Short mmCIF file of C-alpha atoms in Angstrom, two decimals:
data_model
loop_
_atom_site.label_atom_id
_atom_site.label_comp_id
_atom_site.label_asym_id
_atom_site.label_seq_id
_atom_site.Cartn_x
_atom_site.Cartn_y
_atom_site.Cartn_z
CA MET A 1 -44.67 -267.85 68.48
CA ASN A 2 -44.04 -271.53 69.21
CA LEU A 3 -43.59 -273.22 72.59
CA SER A 4 -42.20 -276.75 72.85
CA ALA A 5 -41.37 -279.28 75.54
CA CYS A 6 -38.66 -281.63 74.29
CA ASN A 7 -38.35 -284.91 76.21
CA VAL A 8 -38.75 -283.17 79.56
CA SER A 9 -38.70 -285.03 82.86
CA TRP A 10 -39.17 -283.65 86.36
CA SER A 11 -39.07 -285.12 89.86
CA ALA A 12 -40.14 -283.99 93.33
CA GLY A 13 -40.00 -285.57 96.77
CA GLY A 14 -37.90 -288.42 95.47
CA GLY A 15 -40.52 -289.46 92.92
CA SER A 16 -40.85 -288.95 89.17
CA ILE A 17 -43.67 -286.54 88.24
CA LEU A 18 -43.03 -286.14 84.50
CA GLU A 19 -41.17 -288.62 82.34
CA ASP A 20 -39.97 -287.95 78.78
CA VAL A 21 -42.79 -285.58 77.79
CA SER A 22 -42.68 -283.92 74.37
CA LEU A 23 -45.25 -281.39 73.25
CA ASP A 24 -45.35 -278.76 70.50
CA VAL A 25 -47.81 -275.92 71.01
CA VAL A 26 -48.94 -274.60 67.64
CA ALA A 27 -49.08 -270.81 67.26
CA GLY A 28 -52.65 -269.52 67.52
CA GLU A 29 -54.20 -272.70 68.91
CA PHE A 30 -56.10 -273.35 72.13
CA LEU A 31 -54.54 -276.51 73.57
CA GLY A 32 -56.16 -278.30 76.49
CA ILE A 33 -54.24 -280.52 78.92
CA VAL A 34 -56.44 -283.01 80.76
CA GLY A 35 -55.80 -285.92 83.09
CA PRO A 36 -56.55 -287.18 86.59
CA ASN A 37 -55.12 -285.57 89.71
CA GLY A 38 -51.42 -286.37 90.01
CA SER A 39 -50.94 -286.97 86.28
CA GLY A 40 -48.47 -284.08 85.95
CA LYS A 41 -50.61 -281.29 84.47
CA THR A 42 -49.52 -278.54 86.88
CA SER A 43 -45.86 -279.61 86.75
CA LEU A 44 -45.89 -279.47 82.96
CA MET A 45 -47.46 -275.99 83.04
CA SER A 46 -44.73 -274.79 85.41
CA LEU A 47 -42.04 -276.10 83.07
CA LEU A 48 -43.67 -274.45 80.04
CA ALA A 49 -43.80 -271.14 81.96
CA GLY A 50 -40.12 -271.37 82.85
CA LEU A 51 -40.84 -271.45 86.59
CA ARG A 52 -39.08 -274.81 86.99
CA ARG A 53 -36.15 -276.36 85.19
CA PRO A 54 -36.64 -279.90 83.91
CA ARG A 55 -34.49 -282.69 85.31
CA SER A 56 -33.76 -283.56 81.70
CA GLY A 57 -34.90 -282.25 78.33
CA ARG A 58 -35.58 -278.65 77.32
CA VAL A 59 -38.43 -276.17 76.96
CA LEU A 60 -38.05 -274.00 73.87
CA LEU A 61 -39.66 -270.64 73.13
CA ASP A 62 -39.33 -269.91 69.42
CA GLY A 63 -36.39 -272.32 69.34
CA GLU A 64 -34.56 -270.74 72.30
CA SER A 65 -34.25 -272.50 75.65
CA VAL A 66 -36.28 -270.70 78.31
CA ASP A 67 -33.39 -271.39 80.73
CA ARG A 68 -31.41 -268.74 78.86
CA LEU A 69 -34.11 -266.09 79.11
CA GLY A 70 -34.62 -263.72 82.03
CA ARG A 71 -37.92 -263.63 83.90
CA LYS A 72 -38.84 -260.22 82.45
CA GLU A 73 -38.15 -261.38 78.91
CA ILE A 74 -40.29 -264.48 79.42
CA ALA A 75 -43.08 -262.42 81.01
CA LYS A 76 -43.27 -260.19 77.93
CA ARG A 77 -44.20 -263.24 75.89
CA ILE A 78 -45.81 -265.72 78.31
CA ALA A 79 -48.43 -265.10 81.00
CA LEU A 80 -49.33 -267.78 83.53
CA VAL A 81 -52.54 -267.94 85.55
CA GLU A 82 -51.89 -270.30 88.47
CA GLN A 83 -54.44 -272.22 90.54
CA GLN A 84 -53.61 -270.33 93.72
CA ALA A 85 -51.91 -266.94 93.49
CA GLU A 86 -52.74 -264.74 96.46
CA THR A 87 -51.32 -261.63 98.05
CA GLY A 88 -51.30 -260.25 101.57
CA GLU A 89 -50.94 -256.68 100.32
CA ARG A 90 -53.85 -254.28 100.76
CA ILE A 91 -54.35 -253.57 97.08
CA SER A 92 -57.46 -252.92 95.04
CA ALA A 93 -58.82 -255.13 92.29
CA ARG A 94 -57.57 -252.66 89.72
CA GLN A 95 -54.08 -252.54 91.24
CA ALA A 96 -53.90 -256.33 91.02
CA VAL A 97 -54.58 -256.12 87.28
CA GLU A 98 -52.08 -253.27 86.86
CA LEU A 99 -49.34 -255.70 87.96
CA GLY A 100 -49.70 -257.29 84.53
CA ARG A 101 -48.02 -254.25 82.98
CA THR A 102 -44.85 -254.67 85.10
CA PRO A 103 -42.77 -256.50 82.42
CA HIS A 104 -43.35 -253.60 80.01
CA LEU A 105 -42.30 -250.82 82.38
CA GLY A 106 -38.85 -249.42 83.05
CA PRO A 107 -36.83 -246.22 83.50
CA LEU A 108 -37.43 -245.26 79.87
CA THR A 109 -41.00 -246.61 79.71
CA PRO A 110 -42.99 -245.23 82.67
CA TRP A 111 -46.69 -245.81 83.27
CA SER A 112 -48.76 -244.09 80.60
CA ALA A 113 -52.29 -243.58 79.30
CA VAL A 114 -51.73 -246.60 77.06
CA ASP A 115 -51.19 -248.78 80.15
CA GLU A 116 -54.35 -247.33 81.70
CA ALA A 117 -56.38 -248.23 78.60
CA ILE A 118 -54.98 -251.78 78.48
CA VAL A 119 -55.89 -252.37 82.13
CA ASP A 120 -59.38 -250.91 81.62
CA GLU A 121 -60.04 -253.25 78.71
CA ALA A 122 -58.77 -256.31 80.59
CA ILE A 123 -61.03 -255.55 83.56
CA ARG A 124 -64.04 -255.05 81.29
CA ASN A 125 -63.32 -258.29 79.46
CA VAL A 126 -63.68 -260.35 82.65
CA GLY A 127 -66.76 -258.45 83.84
CA MET A 128 -65.13 -256.84 86.87
CA ALA A 129 -65.42 -253.12 86.03
CA LYS A 130 -67.96 -252.47 88.80
CA LEU A 131 -65.66 -254.04 91.40
CA ALA A 132 -62.39 -252.45 90.27
CA ALA A 133 -62.14 -250.22 93.37
CA ARG A 134 -62.80 -253.04 95.86
CA LEU A 135 -59.96 -254.22 98.07
CA TRP A 136 -58.53 -257.61 97.12
CA HIS A 137 -59.19 -259.27 100.47
CA THR A 138 -62.94 -258.44 100.26
CA LEU A 139 -63.43 -260.33 97.00
CA SER A 140 -64.68 -263.90 96.59
CA GLY A 141 -62.48 -266.67 95.22
CA GLY A 142 -64.28 -266.52 91.89
CA GLU A 143 -63.86 -262.76 91.62
CA ARG A 144 -60.15 -263.06 92.38
CA GLN A 145 -59.77 -265.73 89.71
CA ARG A 146 -61.38 -263.46 87.12
CA LEU A 147 -58.92 -260.73 88.10
CA HIS A 148 -56.01 -263.15 87.67
CA ILE A 149 -57.22 -263.64 84.11
CA ALA A 150 -57.48 -259.88 83.66
CA ARG A 151 -53.94 -259.41 84.99
CA ALA A 152 -52.69 -261.97 82.45
CA LEU A 153 -54.56 -260.24 79.60
CA ALA A 154 -53.12 -256.87 80.69
CA GLN A 155 -49.69 -258.44 80.34
CA GLN A 156 -50.45 -258.70 76.59
CA PRO A 157 -48.63 -262.01 76.13
CA GLN A 158 -48.36 -263.95 72.93
CA ILE A 159 -48.85 -267.20 74.87
CA LEU A 160 -51.34 -267.58 77.72
CA LEU A 161 -50.93 -270.52 80.13
CA LEU A 162 -53.81 -271.32 82.47
CA ASP A 163 -53.64 -273.92 85.22
CA GLU A 164 -57.23 -274.96 85.98
CA PRO A 165 -58.55 -271.43 85.36
CA THR A 166 -62.19 -272.25 86.10
CA ASN A 167 -61.58 -273.16 89.76
CA HIS A 168 -63.95 -271.23 92.07
CA LEU A 169 -66.14 -270.06 89.17
CA ASP A 170 -69.82 -270.87 88.71
CA VAL A 171 -70.81 -272.60 85.48
CA GLY A 172 -71.79 -269.37 83.71
CA HIS A 173 -68.46 -267.72 84.42
CA GLN A 174 -66.60 -270.93 83.53
CA ILE A 175 -68.10 -270.95 80.04
CA GLY A 176 -67.72 -267.19 79.66
CA LEU A 177 -64.08 -267.23 80.69
CA LEU A 178 -63.09 -270.03 78.32
CA HIS A 179 -65.01 -268.32 75.52
CA LEU A 180 -63.09 -265.12 76.28
CA VAL A 181 -59.78 -266.98 76.08
CA ARG A 182 -60.87 -268.59 72.83
CA GLN A 183 -61.60 -265.15 71.31
CA GLN A 184 -58.16 -263.71 72.10
CA GLN A 185 -55.61 -263.36 69.31
CA LEU A 186 -52.99 -265.44 71.06
CA THR A 187 -51.85 -268.98 71.75
CA ALA A 188 -53.46 -270.54 74.81
CA VAL A 189 -52.69 -273.67 76.83
CA ALA A 190 -55.05 -274.63 79.65
CA ALA A 191 -54.94 -277.47 82.16
CA LEU A 192 -58.59 -278.40 82.61
CA HIS A 193 -60.53 -280.77 84.86
CA ASP A 194 -63.77 -280.69 82.88
CA LEU A 195 -63.46 -282.90 79.79
CA ASN A 196 -66.49 -281.28 78.17
CA HIS A 197 -64.88 -277.84 78.51
CA ALA A 198 -61.83 -279.21 76.70
CA ALA A 199 -64.03 -280.76 73.99
CA MET A 200 -66.03 -277.55 73.58
CA PHE A 201 -63.26 -274.95 73.39
CA CYS A 202 -59.93 -276.60 72.56
CA ASP A 203 -58.47 -277.17 69.09
CA ARG A 204 -56.38 -280.04 70.43
CA VAL A 205 -56.27 -281.99 73.68
CA ALA A 206 -53.29 -283.64 75.39
CA LEU A 207 -54.38 -286.45 77.70
CA MET A 208 -51.91 -287.10 80.53
CA SER A 209 -51.61 -290.26 82.60
CA GLY A 210 -48.86 -291.22 85.03
CA GLY A 211 -46.61 -288.30 84.08
CA ARG A 212 -46.74 -289.04 80.35
CA ILE A 213 -48.86 -287.94 77.41
CA ALA A 214 -51.19 -290.81 76.62
CA ALA A 215 -52.79 -289.19 73.57
CA LEU A 216 -52.68 -285.91 71.65
CA GLY A 217 -55.03 -284.70 68.93
CA ARG A 218 -58.45 -283.27 68.25
CA PRO A 219 -60.94 -283.68 71.12
CA CYS A 220 -62.95 -286.38 69.35
CA GLU A 221 -59.78 -288.34 68.61
CA VAL A 222 -58.43 -288.22 72.15
CA LEU A 223 -61.52 -288.32 74.35
CA THR A 224 -62.76 -291.75 73.42
CA GLU A 225 -64.87 -293.99 75.64
CA GLU A 226 -62.05 -296.53 75.97
CA ARG A 227 -59.38 -293.94 76.88
CA ILE A 228 -61.59 -292.21 79.43
CA ARG A 229 -62.40 -295.57 81.01
CA THR A 230 -58.71 -296.53 81.12
CA VAL A 231 -57.32 -293.21 82.39
CA PHE A 232 -60.13 -291.95 84.64
CA GLY A 233 -61.80 -295.22 85.59
CA VAL A 234 -65.31 -294.10 84.60
CA ASP A 235 -67.75 -295.26 81.94
CA VAL A 236 -69.02 -292.68 79.47
CA ASP A 237 -70.95 -292.29 76.25
CA VAL A 238 -69.24 -289.98 73.74
CA GLU A 239 -71.38 -288.12 71.22
CA HIS A 240 -69.51 -286.77 68.18
CA GLN A 241 -70.58 -283.32 67.03
CA GLY A 242 -68.46 -282.53 63.95
CA GLU A 243 -65.36 -280.35 63.48
CA GLY A 244 -63.48 -282.56 65.92
CA ARG A 245 -65.88 -281.77 68.77
CA CYS A 246 -67.65 -284.19 71.06
CA HIS A 247 -69.84 -284.30 74.14
CA ILE A 248 -69.24 -286.69 77.03
CA ARG A 249 -72.05 -288.20 79.07
CA TYR A 250 -70.95 -289.86 82.30
CA ARG A 251 -72.57 -293.10 83.41
CA ALA A 252 -73.21 -293.99 87.03
CA PRO A 253 -71.44 -297.16 88.21
CA GLY A 254 -73.34 -300.20 86.97
CA CYS A 255 -75.50 -298.19 84.57
CA PRO A 256 -75.75 -299.92 81.14
CA ARG A 257 -74.75 -298.01 78.03
CA GLY A 258 -77.38 -295.55 76.87
CA GLU A 259 -79.47 -295.81 80.06
CA ARG A 260 -79.92 -293.31 82.85
CA PRO A 261 -79.64 -294.50 86.46
CA MET A 262 -82.91 -294.84 88.34
CA LEU A 263 -83.18 -292.83 91.54
CA LYS A 264 -84.44 -294.78 94.55
CA ARG A 265 -87.30 -293.10 96.35
CA ILE A 266 -86.63 -292.50 100.04
CA SER A 267 -89.77 -292.98 102.12
#
């Protein structure tokens, strides 16, 4: 299943957020979208999910405009994990994950043992089985984020969209979650803050700047020292690791290339 943004633009508050963005998501790939705050990552994710209509251009799902598809039809094929998605309802962790089965239910397709098994597997995959009975409002931000991922997996989409999915997670769960996404048999697009996460897990990276795509390609092709300096305003050393991968080492302001900053002793 292919997802494409074709020359899409979008505005809010009288200002342009996205301008003439085109992007083809290849079936089966893990695509990372990176860029500074305000570069348009979240807005692009919303357009790809069909939550917003572009000011101009089109978003196509297998060649069909998402504007012509109903929400339930889109939800059967695309799952979105947003940065902040809360509920005031007194539901359990398991019930929150069960909501992922909603697009597949109807008068002729009631809840079944198959749905139960799908939810069980999704909860196990994110390491939340022991907390499944806990009420939502008693869980930490990180635990809720893991359940959002489980809800999306229970939806059984062909395309998984994640908007900064590692927010509120400690480093171990950040790595584990992205590894889990990588192992799924589906197409994934994730807006990420951590450039090393993008370099480690993504097949391709789209670098956004000022509402446009500044570069698109394998991590080692996109995340160059010059581009990172230009777009993020920081100096880095980039170590290439083969198969298109790389590792980024950040330099403190004024620190020469290849040197580590000296820490001043406080007496």
